[in-house]
Amino acid sequence: MPNAMSTNPKPSAPRPPHLADRLLEWFVAPHLLETLQGDLHEEFAYQVERVGERRARWRYWRDVLGFVRPYVITRKPNEYPSPFFLNPTMIRNYFKIAWRNSVNQKLHSTLSIGSLSVAITAALLIMMWVQNELRFDSYHPAADRIFLVTNQHQSGIAQNVIGENSPYPLAASMVQKLPQVELVTHMQRSFKNDVTLKVNDNYFVEEYTAYVDQNWFKMFHYDVLQGSWQSFLAHPYSLLLTQSKAKQLFGKVDVAGNHVRIDSTDYVVRAVVKDNPVNSSLQFNVLIPLSARLNTARRLQEANTWLYATHKTFVRLRPSADPTRTAQAVAALYKANRDEDDLTPALLPLQALHFQTNFDITAFEHTEARNVNIFTLLALALLVSACVNYVNLSIARTGIRSKEIGIRKIVGANRGQLFSQIMTESVLISLIAIVLSVLLANVCLPAFNTFTDKQFTLDLTEWHIWKLLLGTWVVTLLLISVYPALLLSSINPLNLFRGAGLFQVKNTSIRKGLITVQFSITVVMVIGVIVVYRQVVFMQQQHNAYNRSQLLTIQVPDEHPTISSFADRLAYDSLLESRLIALKQHLVAQAPIRHVVRMNEESVVNHGYTTSGGIDWDGRDPAFQPAYVDYGADMDLNEITKFKLIRGRWFDKTITSDKDNIVLNETAVRQFGLSEPVIGKRFNNGIVIGVVKDFYYQKVHERIGPVVIRANSPNRTSFLIESQPGQAITALNLTLTSFKTMFPKLPLFYSFMDEEFDKLYRKDQKSLQFMLLFSGLSILISCMGLLGMAALSTEQRQKEIGIRKVLGASVASVVALLSKDFLKLVLIAIVIASPIAWYAMNRWLQAFAYKVTIDWWIFALGGLLALLVALLTVSLQSAKAALTNPVKSLRSE
Amino acid sequence: MKRTYLGEFEEIVLLLVAGMDGEAYGVGITHKLNEETDRSVRLNQVHAALHRLQEKGMVASRMGDPTPERGGRRKLLFTVTAYGYRTLQDIKAMRAQLWNEVPPTPKLAINL
């Protein structure tokens, strides 16, 4: 017996060095170890007697090291060699078995592959969007060294808004004064709808064009298709168009050299570039040299001021430069050149520009970083949910497969082989699912592009798409390998033969846990949908001052008159005023039109422009310059928008002094700190005549600010027209004809209030749609899993049900018996999901200034819905089982 | 007759194995070798020689009994095989034959 005398006879006898022994045990082949070590120990004992312990230990070390020889280290080949577990033949066998298993278990494989591909498709599309967001503006050369100079105005500090414009001379002076700056370029965006392109007698209004300077193309990358940017910059009246803009204007792409008339000047298209990439902040389709805008000495002189922040200035720093220090240097430049000390500059990395959302007005497209996190999380949740299905159904089936595994073990399969077999199965299933989802994603892509307003392509020749696919696949594979991991960590061949299940943990509890996780995800989503829906409905109900369906707004077109002096301007303005008054009178006289109001703003629904300064009242602290919303309109505005007067009165046309009087909203009274009596207090040149209840003049996300309503503004921006009920279209046509006769050949912009409304809340509508879709998918996937589990458990309990029925159980009691277990899980899921949903939705609602409360019944409703869906799914199966004739299930042949 | 080449050290170890008559093992051989030949041989050299001899088929091994000073580990005992014994005899005979040719008083080189 090897172990019979394993203890030393004399416990005090010296022992050989432990470390040397460990080394020996490590390198000596197992079949040699015993005798070799025995010899060494015997020699040690002998040497202790002979030369003493200390020297014996040294000798022992020398002896041990002397045995480092190939013949000692080489392991004895196994008598019964098992094939390498990644042997091609074995792998072929694994695939074959996996394939047969999936084909045999049609319901099981359909459910797991189906839910996996649905989830992967959704995850793929979402991650495509996320990836695009994360790759924003990264394609420019040295993009990590490009910064935008942002400026925080003193008045913006409280509101935490920053501006993206800097004074015009900053660019030149940065190049001169700051050695760490490598390149500076600046640009200006046109006013909205300011540029009208005339091509062969057709007018096209460009919403925004960009005026760029000489360095623009050195900093930002454009793929020039025709012409060159050098020739674009060489001539002031040049245009650079994107491919699709060229197509829109000319119907073809190769248009370099063609002429386009803007106002009264002929411009030449000098270059055509590829469309701006989806991941670019600079989404301008028409570029004009800045020199075309600053074409006279006077304009240049006007622009060249440190006083106003007017241009978006981008800098590229040298590799070693520090952005914070550079920002401080810019601040020093401000101090040296500006009289007022009201701008705090900072350098915003170009790649962070996309996620910076606190600009007051911005020319670039932004996304909130938290949206990216939310969507990633949602995609992952869906993926987890689908993987739970696979894992669950597979675990449930191991009972059936235990025989297969048992036989494999008897024949000599080791852990590695079982592992690779089950992994092969997972790989196969996930590969099938991912191929299916690539197809599915291709089908869904057009709808997805409409939804996101982007142009994504699932181009398999692009490396980043592969990264996405591989990433999704790896995550899926990792998630579904929970199954083999569980299985292998607990395989005990004895249990296999005893028929006592494969898992050390009771496998039902794993399954139950997983189903609970899955349903928790679903319940969170359902609750999310309810909250989002309530918030969207709430927001739309808030704009109740007017009847939306009959309102339309038409913008007074800009005639771009040639004005050379201030007198010219005055003359033109007064002429325009009289024309507009005539137009209004003409329109009011039309039968389908009920009211016409001229306004100083573009829209009553979306008017979020705050001004500061220019107001004064009795008792104002001279330093107090509050921001407010200037609301200018004809006195009959209240005919259309029914403001609720709290105090005082509305404007009265018969009182001539009302021209200079103003009406405030409640917030204005509060924030301006007007002392009593408010009515009659001097305000600018008139007095305060009334206070109206707060109303929403922009989207509900924003807090209501002070509003100053006045009648003496030049109301030449737009017409607000209310039609008679049901005659909106006739009213619009009448309006358009009248405008066309007054402003021939000018493009007209009009919008129905409904549309404006939709635009205002389009983002929220989209979140709602998105949440709906997502929770739908989540419910679908959970139900697929539940269906599979229910089918399995009814199948296993067929005989039990038969006996129960023979003994007189009713169908209802059998259904209850089968459904009870699952419903319990859903109930637990509701309990887990509710706080998570509450937390998540609370965070979401933070973005809104005015929001719904999250009531307890929302959780109840969400839970109830989940419960109902689960019940429906399970009872489908259990009813089928309960209705089967017991003879069928009990008959044994 | 072609026979496997046997080194001098291997030959001595083989002789010792034969001499110990089935009770030969690593430490035993080493000690005996050191005592009788006045060499300083190390355990691993002996083991290597035994390994080579076994590969050449001149010794066979079996497991012996454990002893206390070995920490309860068994010995690997070596016995000479018939082939090994034949080889030893061959060597001895060859040497004897060679001795026969040596004159009783051969001329010795003198170191001047």
PDB file of N, CA and C in Angstrom, chain A residues 1-2 5-6 8-9 34-35 37-43 45-46 62-63 66-67 69 71, chain B residues 25-27 31 35 42-44 47-48 51 63 66-76:
ATOM      1  N   MET A   1       0.852  -1.210   0.000  1.00  0.00           N
ATOM      2  CA  MET A   1       0.000   0.000   0.000  1.00  0.00           C
ATOM      3  C   MET A   1       0.876   1.244   0.000  1.00  0.00           C
ATOM      4  N   PRO A   2       0.688   2.078  -0.945  1.00  0.00           N
ATOM      5  CA  PRO A   2       1.581   3.240  -1.032  1.00  0.00           C
ATOM      6  C   PRO A   2       1.452   4.166   0.161  1.00  0.00           C
ATOM      7  N   MET A   5       2.619   3.738   5.021  1.00  0.00           N
ATOM      8  CA  MET A   5       3.655   4.230   5.918  1.00  0.00           C
ATOM      9  C   MET A   5       4.027   5.664   5.558  1.00  0.00           C
ATOM     10  N   SER A   6       3.054   6.401   5.276  1.00  0.00           N
ATOM     11  CA  SER A   6       3.338   7.711   4.721  1.00  0.00           C
ATOM     12  C   SER A   6       3.879   8.683   5.764  1.00  0.00           C
ATOM     13  N   ASN A   8       6.591   9.755   8.721  1.00  0.00           N
ATOM     14  CA  ASN A   8       7.945   9.426   9.107  1.00  0.00           C
ATOM     15  C   ASN A   8       7.935   8.744  10.455  1.00  0.00           C
ATOM     16  N   PRO A   9       8.863   7.800  10.660  1.00  0.00           N
ATOM     17  CA  PRO A   9       8.889   7.079  11.921  1.00  0.00           C
ATOM     18  C   PRO A   9       9.197   8.012  13.087  1.00  0.00           C
ATOM     19  N   GLU A  34       7.158   8.526  -7.798  1.00  0.00           N
ATOM     20  CA  GLU A  34       7.194   7.867  -6.493  1.00  0.00           C
ATOM     21  C   GLU A  34       8.566   7.281  -6.185  1.00  0.00           C
ATOM     22  N   THR A  35       9.068   6.487  -7.134  1.00  0.00           N
ATOM     23  CA  THR A  35      10.338   5.803  -6.853  1.00  0.00           C
ATOM     24  C   THR A  35      11.477   6.799  -6.821  1.00  0.00           C
ATOM     25  N   GLN A  37      11.388  10.006  -6.047  1.00  0.00           N
ATOM     26  CA  GLN A  37      11.359  10.808  -4.827  1.00  0.00           C
ATOM     27  C   GLN A  37      11.781   9.954  -3.639  1.00  0.00           C
ATOM     28  N   GLY A  38      11.339   8.688  -3.674  1.00  0.00           N
ATOM     29  CA  GLY A  38      11.712   7.772  -2.602  1.00  0.00           C
ATOM     30  C   GLY A  38      13.225   7.658  -2.501  1.00  0.00           C
ATOM     31  N   ASP A  39      13.867   7.454  -3.652  1.00  0.00           N
ATOM     32  CA  ASP A  39      15.330   7.353  -3.682  1.00  0.00           C
ATOM     33  C   ASP A  39      15.956   8.609  -3.108  1.00  0.00           C
ATOM     34  N   LEU A  40      15.435   9.750  -3.519  1.00  0.00           N
ATOM     35  CA  LEU A  40      15.999  11.013  -3.069  1.00  0.00           C
ATOM     36  C   LEU A  40      15.866  11.175  -1.565  1.00  0.00           C
ATOM     37  N   HIS A  41      14.698  10.787  -1.052  1.00  0.00           N
ATOM     38  CA  HIS A  41      14.490  10.931   0.389  1.00  0.00           C
ATOM     39  C   HIS A  41      15.405   9.992   1.173  1.00  0.00           C
ATOM     40  N   GLU A  42      15.561   8.795   0.628  1.00  0.00           N
ATOM     41  CA  GLU A  42      16.420   7.834   1.297  1.00  0.00           C
ATOM     42  C   GLU A  42      17.846   8.341   1.321  1.00  0.00           C
ATOM     43  N   GLU A  43      18.270   8.884   0.188  1.00  0.00           N
ATOM     44  CA  GLU A  43      19.616   9.436   0.072  1.00  0.00           C
ATOM     45  C   GLU A  43      19.791  10.588   1.055  1.00  0.00           C
ATOM     46  N   ALA A  45      18.178  11.027   3.904  1.00  0.00           N
ATOM     47  CA  ALA A  45      18.294  10.505   5.269  1.00  0.00           C
ATOM     48  C   ALA A  45      19.707   9.989   5.514  1.00  0.00           C
ATOM     49  N   TYR A  46      20.261   9.341   4.503  1.00  0.00           N
ATOM     50  CA  TYR A  46      21.611   8.788   4.607  1.00  0.00           C
ATOM     51  C   TYR A  46      22.637   9.903   4.760  1.00  0.00           C
ATOM     52  N   ARG A  62      20.955  19.908  -5.119  1.00  0.00           N
ATOM     53  CA  ARG A  62      21.785  19.587  -6.264  1.00  0.00           C
ATOM     54  C   ARG A  62      21.268  18.350  -6.966  1.00  0.00           C
ATOM     55  N   ASP A  63      20.869  17.366  -6.160  1.00  0.00           N
ATOM     56  CA  ASP A  63      20.365  16.118  -6.738  1.00  0.00           C
ATOM     57  C   ASP A  63      19.081  16.349  -7.519  1.00  0.00           C
ATOM     58  N   GLY A  66      19.731  17.935 -10.605  1.00  0.00           N
ATOM     59  CA  GLY A  66      20.399  16.996 -11.504  1.00  0.00           C
ATOM     60  C   GLY A  66      19.417  16.135 -12.282  1.00  0.00           C
ATOM     61  N   PHE A  67      18.216  16.045 -11.786  1.00  0.00           N
ATOM     62  CA  PHE A  67      17.225  15.196 -12.461  1.00  0.00           C
ATOM     63  C   PHE A  67      16.455  15.916 -13.558  1.00  0.00           C
ATOM     64  N   ARG A  69      16.071  16.284 -16.557  1.00  0.00           N
ATOM     65  CA  ARG A  69      16.518  15.604 -17.789  1.00  0.00           C
ATOM     66  C   ARG A  69      15.289  15.239 -18.588  1.00  0.00           C
ATOM     67  N   TYR A  71      14.391  12.554 -20.014  1.00  0.00           N
ATOM     68  CA  TYR A  71      13.768  11.233 -19.754  1.00  0.00           C
ATOM     69  C   TYR A  71      12.960  11.229 -18.463  1.00  0.00           C
TER      70      TYR A  71
ATOM     71  N   TYR B  25      18.527  -1.027  -6.411  1.00  0.00           N
ATOM     72  CA  TYR B  25      17.724   0.166  -6.683  1.00  0.00           C
ATOM     73  C   TYR B  25      18.631   1.382  -6.587  1.00  0.00           C
ATOM     74  N   GLY B  26      18.127   2.545  -7.014  1.00  0.00           N
ATOM     75  CA  GLY B  26      18.950   3.735  -7.220  1.00  0.00           C
ATOM     76  C   GLY B  26      19.947   4.027  -6.110  1.00  0.00           C
ATOM     77  N   VAL B  27      19.429   4.209  -4.887  1.00  0.00           N
ATOM     78  CA  VAL B  27      20.310   4.619  -3.792  1.00  0.00           C
ATOM     79  C   VAL B  27      21.298   3.514  -3.458  1.00  0.00           C
ATOM     80  N   HIS B  31      25.341   3.973  -3.475  1.00  0.00           N
ATOM     81  CA  HIS B  31      26.200   3.814  -2.298  1.00  0.00           C
ATOM     82  C   HIS B  31      27.259   2.747  -2.525  1.00  0.00           C
ATOM     83  N   GLU B  35      31.269   3.153  -2.494  1.00  0.00           N
ATOM     84  CA  GLU B  35      32.124   2.446  -1.555  1.00  0.00           C
ATOM     85  C   GLU B  35      33.173   1.621  -2.285  1.00  0.00           C
ATOM     86  N   ARG B  42      26.808  10.392  -8.523  1.00  0.00           N
ATOM     87  CA  ARG B  42      25.587  11.031  -8.044  1.00  0.00           C
ATOM     88  C   ARG B  42      24.374  10.211  -8.417  1.00  0.00           C
ATOM     89  N   LEU B  43      23.341  10.363  -7.644  1.00  0.00           N
ATOM     90  CA  LEU B  43      22.126   9.576  -7.805  1.00  0.00           C
ATOM     91  C   LEU B  43      21.560   9.705  -9.214  1.00  0.00           C
ATOM     92  N   ASN B  44      21.561  10.933  -9.731  1.00  0.00           N
ATOM     93  CA  ASN B  44      20.924  11.108 -11.035  1.00  0.00           C
ATOM     94  C   ASN B  44      21.712  10.424 -12.142  1.00  0.00           C
ATOM     95  N   HIS B  47      20.626   6.837 -11.977  1.00  0.00           N
ATOM     96  CA  HIS B  47      19.275   6.710 -12.537  1.00  0.00           C
ATOM     97  C   HIS B  47      19.302   6.766 -14.044  1.00  0.00           C
ATOM     98  N   ALA B  48      20.103   7.703 -14.579  1.00  0.00           N
ATOM     99  CA  ALA B  48      20.168   7.837 -16.019  1.00  0.00           C
ATOM    100  C   ALA B  48      20.706   6.546 -16.640  1.00  0.00           C
ATOM    101  N   HIS B  51      18.128   3.919 -16.563  1.00  0.00           N
ATOM    102  CA  HIS B  51      17.118   4.194 -17.570  1.00  0.00           C
ATOM    103  C   HIS B  51      17.590   3.720 -18.944  1.00  0.00           C
ATOM    104  N   MET B  63       8.265  -3.014  -8.842  1.00  0.00           N
ATOM    105  CA  MET B  63       8.082  -2.212  -7.649  1.00  0.00           C
ATOM    106  C   MET B  63       8.423  -3.028  -6.415  1.00  0.00           C
ATOM    107  N   PRO B  66       7.819  -0.284   0.341  1.00  0.00           N
ATOM    108  CA  PRO B  66       8.152   1.055   0.856  1.00  0.00           C
ATOM    109  C   PRO B  66       8.966   0.924   2.139  1.00  0.00           C
ATOM    110  N   THR B  67       9.814   1.890   2.429  1.00  0.00           N
ATOM    111  CA  THR B  67      10.545   1.915   3.699  1.00  0.00           C
ATOM    112  C   THR B  67      10.309   3.267   4.355  1.00  0.00           C
ATOM    113  N   PRO B  68      10.490   3.339   5.668  1.00  0.00           N
ATOM    114  CA  PRO B  68      10.191   4.588   6.389  1.00  0.00           C
ATOM    115  C   PRO B  68      11.031   5.762   5.922  1.00  0.00           C
ATOM    116  N   GLU B  69      12.353   5.542   5.706  1.00  0.00           N
ATOM    117  CA  GLU B  69      13.183   6.699   5.362  1.00  0.00           C
ATOM    118  C   GLU B  69      12.830   7.239   3.980  1.00  0.00           C
ATOM    119  N   ARG B  70      12.111   6.451   3.190  1.00  0.00           N
ATOM    120  CA  ARG B  70      11.667   6.913   1.880  1.00  0.00           C
ATOM    121  C   ARG B  70      10.327   7.640   1.981  1.00  0.00           C
ATOM    122  N   GLY B  71       9.875   7.880   3.174  1.00  0.00           N
ATOM    123  CA  GLY B  71       8.577   8.559   3.326  1.00  0.00           C
ATOM    124  C   GLY B  71       7.452   7.668   2.848  1.00  0.00           C
ATOM    125  N   GLY B  72       7.655   6.368   2.988  1.00  0.00           N
ATOM    126  CA  GLY B  72       6.593   5.442   2.619  1.00  0.00           C
ATOM    127  C   GLY B  72       6.477   5.217   1.129  1.00  0.00           C
ATOM    128  N   ARG B  73       7.514   5.594   0.411  1.00  0.00           N
ATOM    129  CA  ARG B  73       7.449   5.389  -1.048  1.00  0.00           C
ATOM    130  C   ARG B  73       8.120   4.075  -1.418  1.00  0.00           C
ATOM    131  N   ARG B  74       7.610   3.537  -2.509  1.00  0.00           N
ATOM    132  CA  ARG B  74       8.161   2.237  -2.915  1.00  0.00           C
ATOM    133  C   ARG B  74       9.467   2.426  -3.666  1.00  0.00           C
ATOM    134  N   LYS B  75      10.263   1.276  -3.671  1.00  0.00           N
ATOM    135  CA  LYS B  75      11.503   1.290  -4.442  1.00  0.00           C
ATOM    136  C   LYS B  75      11.218   0.783  -5.845  1.00  0.00           C
ATOM    137  N   LEU B  76      12.036   1.209  -6.776  1.00  0.00           N
ATOM    138  CA  LEU B  76      11.994   0.603  -8.099  1.00  0.00           C
ATOM    139  C   LEU B  76      13.200  -0.335  -8.154  1.00  0.00           C
TER     140      LEU B  76
END
